[in-house]
PDB file of C-alpha atoms in Angstrom:
ATOM      1  CA  MET A  58       5.488   9.929  23.051  1.00  0.00           C
ATOM      2  CA  ASN A  59       7.164  11.806  20.216  1.00  0.00           C
ATOM      3  CA  PHE A  60       4.795  12.433  17.305  1.00  0.00           C
ATOM      4  CA  LEU A  61       7.486  11.110  14.907  1.00  0.00           C
ATOM      5  CA  ASP A  62       7.085   7.688  16.560  1.00  0.00           C
ATOM      6  CA  ASP A  63       3.872   7.271  14.522  1.00  0.00           C
ATOM      7  CA  PHE A  64       4.747   5.743  11.144  1.00  0.00           C
ATOM      8  CA  ILE A  65       1.752   7.431   9.489  1.00  0.00           C
ATOM      9  CA  ILE A  66       3.037  10.847  10.571  1.00  0.00           C
ATOM     10  CA  ARG A  67       6.481  10.009   9.208  1.00  0.00           C
ATOM     11  CA  ALA A  68       4.935   8.819   5.932  1.00  0.00           C
ATOM     12  CA  ALA A  69       2.868  12.022   5.604  1.00  0.00           C
ATOM     13  CA  LEU A  70       5.920  14.203   6.241  1.00  0.00           C
ATOM     14  CA  ALA A  71       7.926  12.187   3.710  1.00  0.00           C
ATOM     15  CA  GLY A  72       5.239  12.652   1.076  1.00  0.00           C
ATOM     16  CA  LEU A  73       5.102  16.391   1.738  1.00  0.00           C
ATOM     17  CA  GLY A  74       8.903  16.599   1.492  1.00  0.00           C
ATOM     18  CA  VAL A  75       8.920  14.934  -1.908  1.00  0.00           C
ATOM     19  CA  ALA A  76       6.088  17.218  -3.097  1.00  0.00           C
ATOM     20  CA  VAL A  77       8.068  20.303  -2.039  1.00  0.00           C
ATOM     21  CA  ALA A  78      11.224  19.022  -3.760  1.00  0.00           C
ATOM     22  CA  ALA A  79       9.562  17.871  -6.961  1.00  0.00           C
ATOM     23  CA  ALA A  80       7.089  20.703  -7.643  1.00  0.00           C
ATOM     24  CA  PRO A  81       9.326  23.574  -8.855  1.00  0.00           C
ATOM     25  CA  LEU A  82      11.650  21.205 -10.649  1.00  0.00           C
ATOM     26  CA  GLY A  83       8.681  19.471 -12.278  1.00  0.00           C
ATOM     27  CA  CYS A  84       7.598  22.814 -13.744  1.00  0.00           C
ATOM     28  CA  PHE A  85      10.935  23.154 -15.537  1.00  0.00           C
ATOM     29  CA  VAL A  86      10.693  19.531 -16.698  1.00  0.00           C
ATOM     30  CA  VAL A  87       7.281  20.337 -18.237  1.00  0.00           C
ATOM     31  CA  TRP A  88       8.372  23.670 -19.729  1.00  0.00           C
ATOM     32  CA  ARG A  89      11.510  22.163 -21.252  1.00  0.00           C
ATOM     33  CA  ARG A  90       9.715  18.959 -22.326  1.00  0.00           C
ATOM     34  CA  MET A  91      12.237  16.878 -20.385  1.00  0.00           C
ATOM     35  CA  ALA A  92       9.874  14.104 -19.250  1.00  0.00           C
ATOM     36  CA  TYR A  93      12.058  11.349 -20.662  1.00  0.00           C
ATOM     37  CA  PHE A  94      15.112  13.002 -19.109  1.00  0.00           C
ATOM     38  CA  GLY A  95      13.552  12.643 -15.660  1.00  0.00           C
ATOM     39  CA  GLU A  96      12.562   9.058 -16.361  1.00  0.00           C
ATOM     40  CA  ALA A  97      16.075   8.082 -17.500  1.00  0.00           C
ATOM     41  CA  THR A  98      17.587   9.622 -14.362  1.00  0.00           C
ATOM     42  CA  ALA A  99      15.041   7.904 -12.127  1.00  0.00           C
ATOM     43  CA  HIS A 100      15.553   4.484 -13.712  1.00  0.00           C
ATOM     44  CA  ALA A 101      19.285   4.750 -13.069  1.00  0.00           C
ATOM     45  CA  ALA A 102      18.458   4.833  -9.360  1.00  0.00           C
ATOM     46  CA  ILE A 103      18.161   1.021  -9.248  1.00  0.00           C
ATOM     47  CA  LEU A 104      21.752   0.708 -10.421  1.00  0.00           C
ATOM     48  CA  GLY A 105      22.699   3.142  -7.647  1.00  0.00           C
ATOM     49  CA  VAL A 106      20.892   0.951  -5.100  1.00  0.00           C
ATOM     50  CA  ALA A 107      22.782  -2.142  -6.271  1.00  0.00           C
ATOM     51  CA  LEU A 108      26.159  -0.399  -6.097  1.00  0.00           C
ATOM     52  CA  SER A 109      25.388   1.019  -2.648  1.00  0.00           C
ATOM     53  CA  LEU A 110      24.518  -2.394  -1.262  1.00  0.00           C
ATOM     54  CA  ALA A 111      27.510  -4.048  -2.924  1.00  0.00           C
ATOM     55  CA  LEU A 112      29.921  -1.456  -1.502  1.00  0.00           C
ATOM     56  CA  SER A 113      28.143  -1.119   1.880  1.00  0.00           C
ATOM     57  CA  LEU A 114      27.433   2.563   1.255  1.00  0.00           C
ATOM     58  CA  PRO A 115      24.328   4.580   2.192  1.00  0.00           C
ATOM     59  CA  VAL A 116      21.655   4.055  -0.460  1.00  0.00           C
ATOM     60  CA  PHE A 117      21.109   7.811  -0.771  1.00  0.00           C
ATOM     61  CA  ALA A 118      24.764   8.366  -1.685  1.00  0.00           C
ATOM     62  CA  GLY A 119      24.787   5.624  -4.337  1.00  0.00           C
ATOM     63  CA  VAL A 120      21.499   6.708  -5.904  1.00  0.00           C
ATOM     64  CA  LEU A 121      22.523  10.380  -5.952  1.00  0.00           C
ATOM     65  CA  THR A 122      25.881   9.576  -7.567  1.00  0.00           C
ATOM     66  CA  VAL A 123      24.478   7.294 -10.274  1.00  0.00           C
ATOM     67  CA  ALA A 124      21.506   9.583 -10.994  1.00  0.00           C
ATOM     68  CA  LEU A 125      23.866  12.532 -11.391  1.00  0.00           C
ATOM     69  CA  LEU A 126      26.208  10.553 -13.654  1.00  0.00           C
ATOM     70  CA  MET A 127      23.243   9.455 -15.786  1.00  0.00           C
ATOM     71  CA  ALA A 128      21.926  13.000 -16.103  1.00  0.00           C
ATOM     72  CA  LEU A 129      25.368  14.347 -17.021  1.00  0.00           C
ATOM     73  CA  THR A 130      25.900  11.547 -19.560  1.00  0.00           C
ATOM     74  CA  VAL A 131      22.578  12.260 -21.260  1.00  0.00           C
ATOM     75  CA  SER A 132      23.318  16.014 -21.292  1.00  0.00           C
ATOM     76  CA  THR A 133      26.727  15.376 -22.880  1.00  0.00           C
ATOM     77  CA  LEU A 134      25.516  12.929 -25.535  1.00  0.00           C
ATOM     78  CA  SER A 135      22.483  15.010 -26.489  1.00  0.00           C
ATOM     79  CA  GLY A 136      24.641  17.458 -28.410  1.00  0.00           C
ATOM     80  CA  ARG A 137      26.451  14.853 -30.469  1.00  0.00           C
ATOM     81  CA  GLY A 138      24.004  14.002 -33.198  1.00  0.00           C
ATOM     82  CA  TYR A 139      21.696  11.644 -31.311  1.00  0.00           C
ATOM     83  CA  ALA A 140      17.947  12.207 -31.390  1.00  0.00           C
ATOM     84  CA  MET A 141      17.022  13.133 -27.813  1.00  0.00           C
ATOM     85  CA  ASP A 142      13.976  10.859 -27.503  1.00  0.00           C
ATOM     86  CA  THR A 143      15.906   7.875 -28.880  1.00  0.00           C
ATOM     87  CA  LEU A 144      18.897   8.537 -26.626  1.00  0.00           C
ATOM     88  CA  LEU A 145      16.755   8.924 -23.517  1.00  0.00           C
ATOM     89  CA  GLY A 146      14.737   5.808 -24.330  1.00  0.00           C
ATOM     90  CA  VAL A 147      17.895   3.739 -24.667  1.00  0.00           C
ATOM     91  CA  MET A 148      19.478   5.149 -21.502  1.00  0.00           C
ATOM     92  CA  ALA A 149      16.316   4.821 -19.386  1.00  0.00           C
ATOM     93  CA  HIS A 150      15.656   1.187 -20.148  1.00  0.00           C
ATOM     94  CA  ALA A 151      19.298   0.132 -20.309  1.00  0.00           C
ATOM     95  CA  SER A 152      20.043   1.627 -16.876  1.00  0.00           C
ATOM     96  CA  LEU A 153      16.983   0.002 -15.323  1.00  0.00           C
ATOM     97  CA  ALA A 154      17.876  -3.372 -16.808  1.00  0.00           C
ATOM     98  CA  ALA A 155      21.512  -3.016 -15.701  1.00  0.00           C
ATOM     99  CA  GLY A 156      20.350  -2.179 -12.189  1.00  0.00           C
ATOM    100  CA  LEU A 157      18.057  -5.198 -11.978  1.00  0.00           C
ATOM    101  CA  VAL A 158      20.830  -7.485 -13.269  1.00  0.00           C
ATOM    102  CA  ALA A 159      23.316  -5.989 -10.787  1.00  0.00           C
ATOM    103  CA  VAL A 160      20.888  -6.599  -7.896  1.00  0.00           C
ATOM    104  CA  SER A 161      20.604 -10.254  -8.892  1.00  0.00           C
ATOM    105  CA  PHE A 162      24.378 -10.687  -8.379  1.00  0.00           C
ATOM    106  CA  LEU A 163      24.266  -9.492  -4.785  1.00  0.00           C
ATOM    107  CA  THR A 164      24.835 -12.360  -2.362  1.00  0.00           C
ATOM    108  CA  GLY A 165      24.157 -12.273   1.339  1.00  0.00           C
ATOM    109  CA  VAL A 166      22.060  -9.117   0.987  1.00  0.00           C
ATOM    110  CA  ARG A 167      18.283  -9.151   1.204  1.00  0.00           C
ATOM    111  CA  VAL A 168      16.903  -6.701  -1.352  1.00  0.00           C
ATOM    112  CA  ASP A 169      13.214  -5.773  -1.505  1.00  0.00           C
ATOM    113  CA  LEU A 170      13.039  -4.817  -5.173  1.00  0.00           C
ATOM    114  CA  MET A 171       9.375  -3.846  -4.996  1.00  0.00           C
ATOM    115  CA  ALA A 172      10.188  -1.229  -2.355  1.00  0.00           C
ATOM    116  CA  TYR A 173      12.808   0.383  -4.604  1.00  0.00           C
ATOM    117  CA  LEU A 174      10.697   0.103  -7.764  1.00  0.00           C
ATOM    118  CA  PHE A 175       7.397   1.356  -6.320  1.00  0.00           C
ATOM    119  CA  GLY A 176       8.406   2.925  -3.009  1.00  0.00           C
ATOM    120  CA  ASP A 177       7.772   1.994   0.630  1.00  0.00           C
ATOM    121  CA  ILE A 178       6.646   5.217   2.257  1.00  0.00           C
ATOM    122  CA  LEU A 179       5.238   3.428   5.303  1.00  0.00           C
ATOM    123  CA  ALA A 180       8.748   2.229   6.203  1.00  0.00           C
ATOM    124  CA  VAL A 181      10.254   5.728   6.261  1.00  0.00           C
ATOM    125  CA  SER A 182      12.480   6.248   9.306  1.00  0.00           C
ATOM    126  CA  ARG A 183      13.520   9.435  11.086  1.00  0.00           C
ATOM    127  CA  GLY A 184      16.831   9.266   9.233  1.00  0.00           C
ATOM    128  CA  ASP A 185      14.972   8.986   5.913  1.00  0.00           C
ATOM    129  CA  LEU A 186      12.904  12.039   6.868  1.00  0.00           C
ATOM    130  CA  ALA A 187      16.080  14.030   7.520  1.00  0.00           C
ATOM    131  CA  VAL A 188      17.435  13.012   4.087  1.00  0.00           C
ATOM    132  CA  ILE A 189      14.153  13.802   2.298  1.00  0.00           C
ATOM    133  CA  TRP A 190      13.704  17.241   3.869  1.00  0.00           C
ATOM    134  CA  GLY A 191      17.407  18.008   3.561  1.00  0.00           C
ATOM    135  CA  GLY A 192      17.184  17.200  -0.153  1.00  0.00           C
ATOM    136  CA  ALA A 193      14.009  19.256  -0.474  1.00  0.00           C
ATOM    137  CA  GLY A 194      15.812  22.180   1.146  1.00  0.00           C
ATOM    138  CA  ILE A 195      18.764  21.869  -1.257  1.00  0.00           C
ATOM    139  CA  VAL A 196      16.510  21.723  -4.330  1.00  0.00           C
ATOM    140  CA  THR A 197      14.328  24.609  -3.180  1.00  0.00           C
ATOM    141  CA  THR A 198      17.374  26.746  -2.394  1.00  0.00           C
ATOM    142  CA  LEU A 199      18.941  25.999  -5.793  1.00  0.00           C
ATOM    143  CA  VAL A 200      15.747  26.782  -7.704  1.00  0.00           C
ATOM    144  CA  VAL A 201      14.977  29.991  -5.768  1.00  0.00           C
ATOM    145  CA  TRP A 202      18.582  31.183  -6.111  1.00  0.00           C
ATOM    146  CA  ARG A 203      18.669  30.577  -9.866  1.00  0.00           C
ATOM    147  CA  TRP A 204      14.960  31.098 -10.634  1.00  0.00           C
ATOM    148  CA  SER A 205      15.313  34.106 -12.920  1.00  0.00           C
ATOM    149  CA  ALA A 206      18.287  32.643 -14.807  1.00  0.00           C
ATOM    150  CA  LEU A 207      16.629  29.219 -15.128  1.00  0.00           C
ATOM    151  CA  LEU A 208      13.430  30.798 -16.414  1.00  0.00           C
ATOM    152  CA  THR A 209      15.255  32.977 -18.948  1.00  0.00           C
ATOM    153  CA  ALA A 210      17.314  30.023 -20.237  1.00  0.00           C
ATOM    154  CA  THR A 211      14.116  27.974 -20.514  1.00  0.00           C
ATOM    155  CA  LEU A 212      12.161  30.624 -22.416  1.00  0.00           C
ATOM    156  CA  ASN A 213      14.816  31.628 -24.953  1.00  0.00           C
ATOM    157  CA  THR A 214      18.443  30.565 -25.324  1.00  0.00           C
ATOM    158  CA  ASP A 215      19.394  33.660 -27.324  1.00  0.00           C
ATOM    159  CA  LEU A 216      17.808  35.925 -24.716  1.00  0.00           C
ATOM    160  CA  ALA A 217      19.776  34.101 -22.031  1.00  0.00           C
ATOM    161  CA  TYR A 218      23.069  34.685 -23.837  1.00  0.00           C
ATOM    162  CA  ALA A 219      22.169  38.343 -24.362  1.00  0.00           C
ATOM    163  CA  SER A 220      21.490  38.650 -20.622  1.00  0.00           C
ATOM    164  CA  GLY A 221      24.852  37.149 -19.746  1.00  0.00           C
ATOM    165  CA  ILE A 222      23.376  33.798 -18.706  1.00  0.00           C
ATOM    166  CA  ASP A 223      24.979  30.520 -19.774  1.00  0.00           C
ATOM    167  CA  PRO A 224      22.137  28.089 -20.646  1.00  0.00           C
ATOM    168  CA  ARG A 225      24.422  25.072 -20.223  1.00  0.00           C
ATOM    169  CA  ARG A 226      25.257  26.146 -16.668  1.00  0.00           C
ATOM    170  CA  GLU A 227      21.553  26.430 -15.889  1.00  0.00           C
ATOM    171  CA  GLN A 228      21.016  22.996 -17.448  1.00  0.00           C
ATOM    172  CA  LEU A 229      23.709  21.652 -15.119  1.00  0.00           C
ATOM    173  CA  ILE A 230      21.940  23.158 -12.099  1.00  0.00           C
ATOM    174  CA  LEU A 231      18.679  21.508 -13.184  1.00  0.00           C
ATOM    175  CA  THR A 232      20.549  18.236 -13.656  1.00  0.00           C
ATOM    176  CA  LEU A 233      21.968  18.403 -10.129  1.00  0.00           C
ATOM    177  CA  ALA A 234      18.572  19.246  -8.644  1.00  0.00           C
ATOM    178  CA  LEU A 235      16.949  16.398 -10.570  1.00  0.00           C
ATOM    179  CA  ALA A 236      19.496  13.911  -9.226  1.00  0.00           C
ATOM    180  CA  VAL A 237      18.787  15.082  -5.669  1.00  0.00           C
ATOM    181  CA  VAL A 238      15.010  14.695  -6.162  1.00  0.00           C
ATOM    182  CA  VAL A 239      15.485  11.157  -7.494  1.00  0.00           C
ATOM    183  CA  ALA A 240      17.670  10.247  -4.514  1.00  0.00           C
ATOM    184  CA  VAL A 241      15.181  11.510  -1.922  1.00  0.00           C
ATOM    185  CA  ALA A 242      12.023  10.292  -3.668  1.00  0.00           C
ATOM    186  CA  ILE A 243      12.998   6.667  -4.274  1.00  0.00           C
ATOM    187  CA  LYS A 244      11.971   5.703  -0.730  1.00  0.00           C
ATOM    188  CA  VAL A 245       8.527   7.279  -1.167  1.00  0.00           C
ATOM    189  CA  VAL A 246       7.338   6.440  -4.688  1.00  0.00           C
ATOM    190  CA  GLY A 247      10.116   4.229  -6.119  1.00  0.00           C
ATOM    191  CA  ALA A 248      12.235   4.483  -9.258  1.00  0.00           C
ATOM    192  CA  LEU A 249       9.393   3.713 -11.659  1.00  0.00           C
ATOM    193  CA  LEU A 250       7.079   6.438 -10.342  1.00  0.00           C
ATOM    194  CA  ILE A 251       9.432   9.336  -9.564  1.00  0.00           C
ATOM    195  CA  ALA A 252       8.980  10.848 -13.025  1.00  0.00           C
ATOM    196  CA  ALA A 253       5.208  10.821 -12.509  1.00  0.00           C
ATOM    197  CA  MET A 254       5.522  12.901  -9.321  1.00  0.00           C
ATOM    198  CA  LEU A 255       7.700  15.374 -11.183  1.00  0.00           C
ATOM    199  CA  ILE A 256       5.441  15.757 -14.204  1.00  0.00           C
ATOM    200  CA  ILE A 257       1.800  15.219 -13.198  1.00  0.00           C
ATOM    201  CA  PRO A 258       1.422  17.889 -10.451  1.00  0.00           C
ATOM    202  CA  ALA A 259       3.195  20.441 -12.648  1.00  0.00           C
ATOM    203  CA  ALA A 260       1.019  19.561 -15.635  1.00  0.00           C
ATOM    204  CA  ALA A 261      -2.128  19.785 -13.491  1.00  0.00           C
ATOM    205  CA  ALA A 262      -1.048  23.184 -12.146  1.00  0.00           C
ATOM    206  CA  ARG A 263      -0.588  24.661 -15.604  1.00  0.00           C
ATOM    207  CA  SER A 264      -4.238  25.530 -16.249  1.00  0.00           C
ATOM    208  CA  PHE A 265      -4.607  27.120 -12.781  1.00  0.00           C
ATOM    209  CA  SER A 266      -1.632  29.454 -13.101  1.00  0.00           C
ATOM    210  CA  ARG A 267      -1.060  32.769 -14.814  1.00  0.00           C
ATOM    211  CA  THR A 268       2.621  33.126 -13.891  1.00  0.00           C
ATOM    212  CA  PRO A 269       5.537  30.665 -13.607  1.00  0.00           C
ATOM    213  CA  GLU A 270       5.839  31.367  -9.881  1.00  0.00           C
ATOM    214  CA  ALA A 271       2.152  30.613  -9.353  1.00  0.00           C
ATOM    215  CA  MET A 272       2.513  27.364 -11.302  1.00  0.00           C
ATOM    216  CA  ALA A 273       5.339  26.218  -9.033  1.00  0.00           C
ATOM    217  CA  LEU A 274       3.314  26.984  -5.900  1.00  0.00           C
ATOM    218  CA  VAL A 275       0.162  25.334  -7.235  1.00  0.00           C
ATOM    219  CA  ALA A 276       2.183  22.295  -8.317  1.00  0.00           C
ATOM    220  CA  ALA A 277       3.538  22.002  -4.758  1.00  0.00           C
ATOM    221  CA  GLY A 278      -0.016  22.135  -3.418  1.00  0.00           C
ATOM    222  CA  ILE A 279      -1.237  19.495  -5.858  1.00  0.00           C
ATOM    223  CA  GLY A 280       1.755  17.301  -5.011  1.00  0.00           C
ATOM    224  CA  ALA A 281       1.007  17.660  -1.290  1.00  0.00           C
ATOM    225  CA  VAL A 282      -2.682  16.803  -1.774  1.00  0.00           C
ATOM    226  CA  SER A 283      -1.658  13.818  -3.917  1.00  0.00           C
ATOM    227  CA  ALA A 284       0.739  12.546  -1.236  1.00  0.00           C
ATOM    228  CA  LEU A 285      -1.695  12.926   1.664  1.00  0.00           C
ATOM    229  CA  GLY A 286      -4.727  11.773  -0.347  1.00  0.00           C
ATOM    230  CA  GLY A 287      -2.840   8.787  -1.713  1.00  0.00           C
ATOM    231  CA  LEU A 288      -1.648   7.840   1.767  1.00  0.00           C
ATOM    232  CA  ALA A 289      -5.187   8.039   3.138  1.00  0.00           C
ATOM    233  CA  ALA A 290      -6.656   6.068   0.207  1.00  0.00           C
ATOM    234  CA  SER A 291      -3.939   3.449   0.505  1.00  0.00           C
ATOM    235  CA  TRP A 292      -4.685   3.020   4.214  1.00  0.00           C
ATOM    236  CA  HIS A 293      -8.442   2.801   3.593  1.00  0.00           C
ATOM    237  CA  PHE A 294      -8.391   0.480   0.565  1.00  0.00           C
ATOM    238  CA  ASP A 295      -5.233  -1.488   1.472  1.00  0.00           C
ATOM    239  CA  THR A 296      -3.478  -0.646  -1.808  1.00  0.00           C
ATOM    240  CA  PRO A 297       0.246  -0.008  -2.547  1.00  0.00           C
ATOM    241  CA  THR A 298       0.970   3.502  -1.289  1.00  0.00           C
ATOM    242  CA  GLY A 299       3.383   4.790  -3.967  1.00  0.00           C
ATOM    243  CA  PRO A 300       1.146   3.846  -6.924  1.00  0.00           C
ATOM    244  CA  THR A 301      -1.919   5.135  -5.057  1.00  0.00           C
ATOM    245  CA  ILE A 302      -0.267   8.552  -4.604  1.00  0.00           C
ATOM    246  CA  VAL A 303       0.387   8.697  -8.359  1.00  0.00           C
ATOM    247  CA  CYS A 304      -3.215   7.646  -9.085  1.00  0.00           C
ATOM    248  CA  VAL A 305      -4.555  10.496  -6.932  1.00  0.00           C
ATOM    249  CA  SER A 306      -2.219  12.879  -8.740  1.00  0.00           C
ATOM    250  CA  ALA A 307      -3.488  11.591 -12.095  1.00  0.00           C
ATOM    251  CA  LEU A 308      -7.099  12.107 -10.991  1.00  0.00           C
ATOM    252  CA  LEU A 309      -6.299  15.702 -10.047  1.00  0.00           C
ATOM    253  CA  PHE A 310      -4.704  16.198 -13.467  1.00  0.00           C
ATOM    254  CA  ALA A 311      -7.807  14.747 -15.151  1.00  0.00           C
ATOM    255  CA  GLY A 312     -10.022  17.111 -13.159  1.00  0.00           C
ATOM    256  CA  SER A 313      -7.784  20.029 -14.104  1.00  0.00           C
ATOM    257  CA  ALA A 314      -7.863  19.091 -17.776  1.00  0.00           C
ATOM    258  CA  MET A 315     -11.662  18.727 -17.837  1.00  0.00           C
ATOM    259  CA  GLY A 316     -12.171  21.971 -15.934  1.00  0.00           C
ATOM    260  CA  ALA A 317      -9.841  24.040 -18.110  1.00  0.00           C
ATOM    261  CA  PRO A 318     -12.430  24.757 -20.877  1.00  0.00           C
ATOM    262  CA  LEU A 319     -14.972  25.840 -18.252  1.00  0.00           C
ATOM    263  CA  ARG A 320     -12.503  28.253 -16.659  1.00  0.00           C
ATOM    264  CA  ARG A 321     -11.618  29.741 -20.047  1.00  0.00           C
ATOM    265  CA  SER A 322     -15.277  30.195 -21.019  1.00  0.00           C
ATOM    266  CA  GLY A 323     -16.042  31.742 -17.650  1.00  0.00           C
TER     267      GLY A 323
END
């Protein structure tokens, strides 16, 4: 019997894949204060699901395309006089609403909205695993390749220009990576919780880390513990798996926040 025949093993590997993909990117989301940006991109995923089903395309392709278009649209409009928080709020909720309306027009297609909104990690297939880990590999490669440039552009735009780095190009790379994370994570935690898996592990890792590289690694560890702990708790208490993973992540963040003063005093 192949060990991948066990759905719990597949679910655990899927959760680890999302943690690996989301952790380094989540650090940049926290550093750049882009939480709403991630949420707007994630909410657009439902519209991508509807279009994929309507056109008989793979869900991953539709979600990736729409998430990327949303991220690029927000990046373009942000420099045209709109307040960023207002723009992102409008785009996030409008895209989610448009996606839900589009799903309602689908005929002859059975759509489990709860699975796409909150994830269905226990239904992950071998094909899903290949997509998740392939996406994690793409994101990790992009971030490692551009790490220094991304970090410089994040810390100081003027310093980036002086170093020959184009901050808008680095923003585009982050946008692409974010779209990939949304596309691979929707199966695990759903469109409504993807932003949480980006932000919470990175925020929890902040007080444990002295360098940006350490923060990314610690965030990956916290994300992995959240995924495996949430899966185990969900199995034990018979609770929805995606939300349970986020709850475990939130508990780890709370512990990190409460322990930070003790670590500083020590």
